[in-house]
Amino acid sequence: MRKAIIAGNWKMNKTPAEAAALVNDLKPLVKDASCDVVVCVPAVDIAAVKAAAEGSNIHVGAENVHWAASGAYTGELSAEMLVAAGVEYVIIGHSERRQYFAETDETVNKRAKAALAGGLKPIICVGESLTQREQGVTEELIRMQVKIALNGVTADELKNVVIAYEPIWAIGTGKTATADQAEEVCAAIRKVVGELYGADAAKALTVQYGGSMNPKNAEELLSKPDVDGGLIGGASLKADQFAVIVEAATKG
């Protein structure tokens, strides 16, 4: 049985003090979760969040990682640096990174391989725009993104990979894919991974849904057989809302 993972993507929010306070609020609310609970936080918050989460079941993630081990990459962080800071998970290829910071399928692949080589668990984001959905190319696009992201990733490394389906048209818009739409694409992700790595590997892969998952729709989304968790944006910044989603994953 694959374990559900509920990961918060805090984006550019919370000072270190605010971050520690949020984790302290969250700890008692999620302590009995049967799913994995992850908070992916801004780089300046990692130390404060790691300290606040000490001794709890909350795992710490980062929001990006560079593909190089070191070098002249101003503003970037290597996998080694993140691991040394206590980070376990890292989001790679979020649509906001692709949109605002020129991330491509190829750089996503390079970052994913560097993360895996450094001992991090990448949460690789894939998803289509509203135009692409209306053009009927969602599955083709997702297949391409998954194949390129996993290019050169071994079957053994795949065990530490999470793939998050994040329809771009549903991120921060309040629009959500229906549970059936989410299931359809998460199943397509699992199918392409099965073609690349075999049925057992595909079955073991955690596939999340992200894109305005919230306390009201989480239970229905997480009840779907191929939706193994969520990558949560806005609702992850409120302990009570995030806890409701964690509870839904525990049930689902």
Short mmCIF file of C-alpha atoms in Angstrom, two decimals:
data_model
loop_
_atom_site.label_atom_id
_atom_site.label_comp_id
_atom_site.label_asym_id
_atom_site.label_seq_id
_atom_site.Cartn_x
_atom_site.Cartn_y
_atom_site.Cartn_z
CA MET A 1 0.00 0.00 0.00
CA ARG A 2 1.38 3.40 -0.95
CA LYS A 3 1.17 6.04 1.75
CA ALA A 4 -0.71 9.27 1.16
CA ILE A 5 1.36 12.43 1.43
CA ILE A 6 -0.17 15.80 2.25
CA ALA A 7 2.38 18.52 1.57
CA GLY A 8 1.93 22.23 2.15
CA ASN A 9 3.49 24.63 -0.35
CA TRP A 10 3.85 27.87 1.59
CA LYS A 11 5.18 29.79 -1.43
CA MET A 12 6.53 33.26 -0.47
CA ASN A 13 4.78 33.53 2.89
CA LYS A 14 5.74 33.62 6.59
CA THR A 15 8.74 35.04 8.42
CA PRO A 16 10.75 32.57 10.53
CA ALA A 17 8.82 33.53 13.68
CA GLU A 18 5.46 33.21 11.91
CA ALA A 19 6.57 29.89 10.39
CA ALA A 20 7.51 28.43 13.78
CA ALA A 21 4.17 29.58 15.22
CA LEU A 22 2.25 27.89 12.39
CA VAL A 23 4.10 24.60 12.89
CA ASN A 24 3.48 24.76 16.64
CA ASP A 25 -0.24 25.27 15.95
CA LEU A 26 -0.22 22.39 13.47
CA LYS A 27 1.59 19.78 15.57
CA PRO A 28 -1.25 18.77 17.93
CA LEU A 29 -3.78 18.80 15.07
CA VAL A 30 -1.92 16.28 12.88
CA LYS A 31 -0.11 14.14 15.47
CA ASP A 32 -2.32 11.09 14.81
CA ALA A 33 -2.19 11.29 11.00
CA SER A 34 -1.66 8.02 9.16
CA CYS A 35 -0.50 9.92 6.06
CA ASP A 36 2.85 11.70 5.79
CA VAL A 37 2.63 15.39 6.65
CA VAL A 38 5.09 17.72 4.93
CA VAL A 39 5.54 21.50 4.97
CA CYS A 40 7.55 22.96 2.08
CA VAL A 41 8.71 26.36 3.25
CA PRO A 42 10.75 29.37 2.07
CA ALA A 43 14.50 28.92 2.49
CA VAL A 44 14.76 31.49 5.29
CA ASP A 45 12.18 29.53 7.32
CA ILE A 46 13.83 26.10 7.10
CA ALA A 47 15.86 26.37 10.33
CA ALA A 48 12.93 27.73 12.38
CA VAL A 49 10.51 25.14 11.00
CA LYS A 50 12.96 22.29 11.51
CA ALA A 51 13.40 23.33 15.15
CA ALA A 52 9.66 23.74 15.71
CA ALA A 53 8.88 20.36 14.09
CA GLU A 54 11.51 18.48 16.14
CA GLY A 55 10.04 15.35 17.72
CA SER A 56 6.79 15.59 15.73
CA ASN A 57 5.54 13.73 12.65
CA ILE A 58 5.92 16.83 10.45
CA HIS A 59 8.52 16.54 7.68
CA VAL A 60 10.30 19.59 6.27
CA GLY A 61 10.51 20.38 2.57
CA ALA A 62 11.98 23.13 0.40
CA GLU A 63 10.41 24.88 -2.58
CA ASN A 64 13.26 24.48 -5.07
CA VAL A 65 16.77 23.05 -5.53
CA HIS A 66 19.53 23.70 -8.05
CA TRP A 67 21.01 21.01 -10.28
CA ALA A 68 24.64 21.87 -9.55
CA ALA A 69 26.47 20.76 -6.41
CA SER A 70 28.03 24.22 -6.02
CA GLY A 71 29.13 27.16 -8.14
CA ALA A 72 28.29 30.59 -9.49
CA TYR A 73 24.49 30.39 -9.19
CA THR A 74 23.55 33.43 -7.14
CA GLY A 75 20.41 32.91 -5.08
CA GLU A 76 20.24 29.13 -5.58
CA LEU A 77 20.60 26.25 -3.10
CA SER A 78 22.13 22.82 -3.70
CA ALA A 79 20.74 19.49 -2.56
CA GLU A 80 23.67 19.12 -0.16
CA MET A 81 22.86 22.47 1.47
CA LEU A 82 19.19 21.54 1.89
CA VAL A 83 19.95 18.11 3.33
CA ALA A 84 22.43 19.68 5.76
CA ALA A 85 19.64 22.05 6.88
CA GLY A 86 17.38 19.07 7.65
CA VAL A 87 15.21 19.11 4.52
CA GLU A 88 13.70 15.81 3.29
CA TYR A 89 11.39 16.82 0.41
CA VAL A 90 11.67 19.43 -2.32
CA ILE A 91 9.11 20.78 -4.80
CA ILE A 92 10.40 20.83 -8.37
CA GLY A 93 8.83 22.37 -11.46
CA HIS A 94 5.89 24.13 -9.86
CA SER A 95 3.97 26.07 -12.50
CA GLU A 96 4.92 29.35 -10.81
CA ARG A 97 8.60 28.42 -11.23
CA ARG A 98 7.93 27.55 -14.86
CA GLN A 99 5.92 30.74 -15.47
CA TYR A 100 7.99 33.34 -13.62
CA PHE A 101 11.49 31.86 -13.53
CA ALA A 102 11.83 30.17 -16.92
CA GLU A 103 11.86 26.59 -15.62
CA THR A 104 11.59 24.09 -18.45
CA ASP A 105 10.93 20.35 -18.61
CA GLU A 106 14.70 19.93 -19.06
CA THR A 107 15.67 21.97 -15.99
CA VAL A 108 13.01 20.11 -13.99
CA ASN A 109 14.73 16.87 -14.99
CA LYS A 110 18.16 18.20 -14.00
CA ARG A 111 16.88 19.42 -10.63
CA ALA A 112 15.05 16.15 -9.96
CA LYS A 113 18.17 14.08 -10.65
CA ALA A 114 20.29 16.36 -8.45
CA ALA A 115 17.71 16.12 -5.65
CA LEU A 116 17.68 12.32 -5.81
CA ALA A 117 21.48 12.10 -5.97
CA GLY A 118 21.68 14.36 -2.92
CA GLY A 119 19.22 12.32 -0.85
CA LEU A 120 16.10 14.47 -1.21
CA LYS A 121 12.61 13.30 -2.19
CA PRO A 122 11.44 15.41 -5.13
CA ILE A 123 7.78 16.35 -5.54
CA ILE A 124 7.71 16.85 -9.30
CA CYS A 125 4.87 19.07 -10.55
CA VAL A 126 3.15 18.57 -13.89
CA GLY A 127 0.04 20.21 -15.29
CA GLU A 128 -1.69 21.86 -18.20
CA SER A 129 -2.99 25.36 -18.85
CA LEU A 130 -6.67 26.08 -19.43
CA THR A 131 -5.99 26.55 -23.16
CA GLN A 132 -4.25 23.18 -23.37
CA ARG A 133 -7.16 21.49 -21.56
CA GLU A 134 -9.63 23.10 -23.94
CA GLN A 135 -7.50 21.94 -26.89
CA GLY A 136 -7.81 18.37 -25.63
CA VAL A 137 -4.06 17.78 -25.21
CA THR A 138 -3.94 17.31 -21.43
CA GLU A 139 -2.91 13.66 -21.48
CA GLU A 140 -0.30 14.12 -24.22
CA LEU A 141 1.22 17.07 -22.38
CA ILE A 142 1.27 15.28 -19.02
CA ARG A 143 2.87 12.20 -20.59
CA MET A 144 5.60 14.39 -22.10
CA GLN A 145 6.24 16.26 -18.84
CA VAL A 146 6.48 13.02 -16.85
CA LYS A 147 8.76 11.32 -19.38
CA ILE A 148 11.17 14.26 -19.55
CA ALA A 149 11.14 14.80 -15.77
CA LEU A 150 12.05 11.14 -15.16
CA ASN A 151 14.63 10.87 -17.97
CA GLY A 152 17.68 9.15 -16.47
CA VAL A 153 15.94 8.42 -13.12
CA THR A 154 16.53 4.78 -12.13
CA ALA A 155 13.83 2.40 -10.91
CA ASP A 156 15.47 2.48 -7.48
CA GLU A 157 15.45 6.28 -7.39
CA LEU A 158 11.80 6.33 -8.47
CA LYS A 159 10.89 4.93 -5.04
CA ASN A 160 11.70 8.39 -3.61
CA VAL A 161 9.80 10.36 -6.26
CA VAL A 162 6.38 11.95 -5.77
CA ILE A 163 4.51 13.37 -8.77
CA ALA A 164 1.97 16.14 -8.22
CA TYR A 165 -0.69 16.86 -10.82
CA GLU A 166 -1.29 20.58 -10.66
CA PRO A 167 -3.58 21.94 -13.37
CA ILE A 168 -2.27 25.47 -13.90
CA TRP A 169 -5.81 26.77 -14.35
CA ALA A 170 -6.67 25.63 -10.80
CA ILE A 171 -3.71 27.10 -8.89
CA GLY A 172 -4.62 30.09 -6.79
CA THR A 173 -7.75 30.64 -8.86
CA GLY A 174 -10.26 28.98 -6.57
CA LYS A 175 -11.15 26.67 -9.46
CA THR A 176 -10.61 23.00 -8.78
CA ALA A 177 -10.49 20.05 -11.10
CA THR A 178 -13.46 17.81 -10.39
CA ALA A 179 -12.62 14.61 -8.56
CA ASP A 180 -13.13 12.73 -11.83
CA GLN A 181 -10.82 15.08 -13.75
CA ALA A 182 -8.14 14.72 -11.07
CA GLU A 183 -8.52 10.95 -11.07
CA GLU A 184 -8.29 10.77 -14.86
CA VAL A 185 -4.98 12.64 -15.01
CA CYS A 186 -3.46 10.98 -11.92
CA ALA A 187 -4.31 7.61 -13.53
CA ALA A 188 -2.64 8.77 -16.76
CA ILE A 189 0.50 9.67 -14.78
CA ARG A 190 0.51 6.22 -13.22
CA LYS A 191 0.00 4.66 -16.65
CA VAL A 192 3.02 6.36 -18.23
CA VAL A 193 5.17 5.48 -15.22
CA GLY A 194 4.02 1.86 -15.67
CA GLU A 195 5.13 1.97 -19.29
CA LEU A 196 8.55 3.29 -18.24
CA TYR A 197 9.20 1.27 -15.08
CA GLY A 198 6.65 -1.55 -14.93
CA ALA A 199 3.33 -2.12 -13.19
CA ASP A 200 4.73 -2.64 -9.69
CA ALA A 201 6.66 0.64 -9.77
CA ALA A 202 3.58 2.48 -11.03
CA LYS A 203 1.45 0.96 -8.27
CA ALA A 204 3.96 2.05 -5.62
CA LEU A 205 4.23 5.66 -6.88
CA THR A 206 2.59 8.42 -4.84
CA VAL A 207 0.63 10.76 -7.11
CA GLN A 208 -0.73 13.93 -5.51
CA TYR A 209 -3.34 16.38 -6.69
CA GLY A 210 -2.68 20.09 -6.25
CA GLY A 211 -4.74 23.04 -7.38
CA SER A 212 -7.06 24.66 -4.86
CA MET A 213 -7.54 21.54 -2.72
CA ASN A 214 -9.26 22.74 0.44
CA PRO A 215 -11.18 21.41 3.46
CA LYS A 216 -14.45 21.27 1.49
CA ASN A 217 -13.27 19.26 -1.52
CA ALA A 218 -10.36 17.26 -0.05
CA GLU A 219 -12.37 14.22 1.01
CA GLU A 220 -13.93 13.68 -2.43
CA LEU A 221 -10.62 14.21 -4.26
CA LEU A 222 -8.68 11.93 -1.90
CA SER A 223 -11.29 9.18 -2.16
CA LYS A 224 -10.25 8.56 -5.77
CA PRO A 225 -8.07 5.45 -6.25
CA ASP A 226 -5.19 7.20 -8.05
CA VAL A 227 -5.10 10.37 -5.91
CA ASP A 228 -2.65 9.63 -3.11
CA GLY A 229 -2.45 12.98 -1.42
CA GLY A 230 -2.31 16.68 -2.08
CA LEU A 231 0.08 19.54 -2.65
CA ILE A 232 -1.72 22.31 -0.80
CA GLY A 233 -1.25 26.03 -1.38
CA GLY A 234 -3.42 28.58 0.43
CA ALA A 235 -5.02 26.12 2.86
CA SER A 236 -1.58 25.06 4.12
CA LEU A 237 -1.06 28.51 5.66
CA LYS A 238 -3.91 27.95 8.15
CA ALA A 239 -3.31 25.16 10.65
CA ASP A 240 -6.98 24.28 11.08
CA GLN A 241 -7.66 24.07 7.33
CA PHE A 242 -4.53 22.04 6.63
CA ALA A 243 -5.42 19.67 9.47
CA VAL A 244 -8.85 18.98 7.92
CA ILE A 245 -7.13 17.94 4.67
CA VAL A 246 -4.70 15.72 6.58
CA GLU A 247 -7.69 14.14 8.33
CA ALA A 248 -9.37 13.50 4.96
CA ALA A 249 -6.20 11.75 3.73
CA THR A 250 -6.10 9.69 6.91
CA LYS A 251 -9.66 8.53 6.20
CA GLY A 252 -9.11 8.10 2.46
#
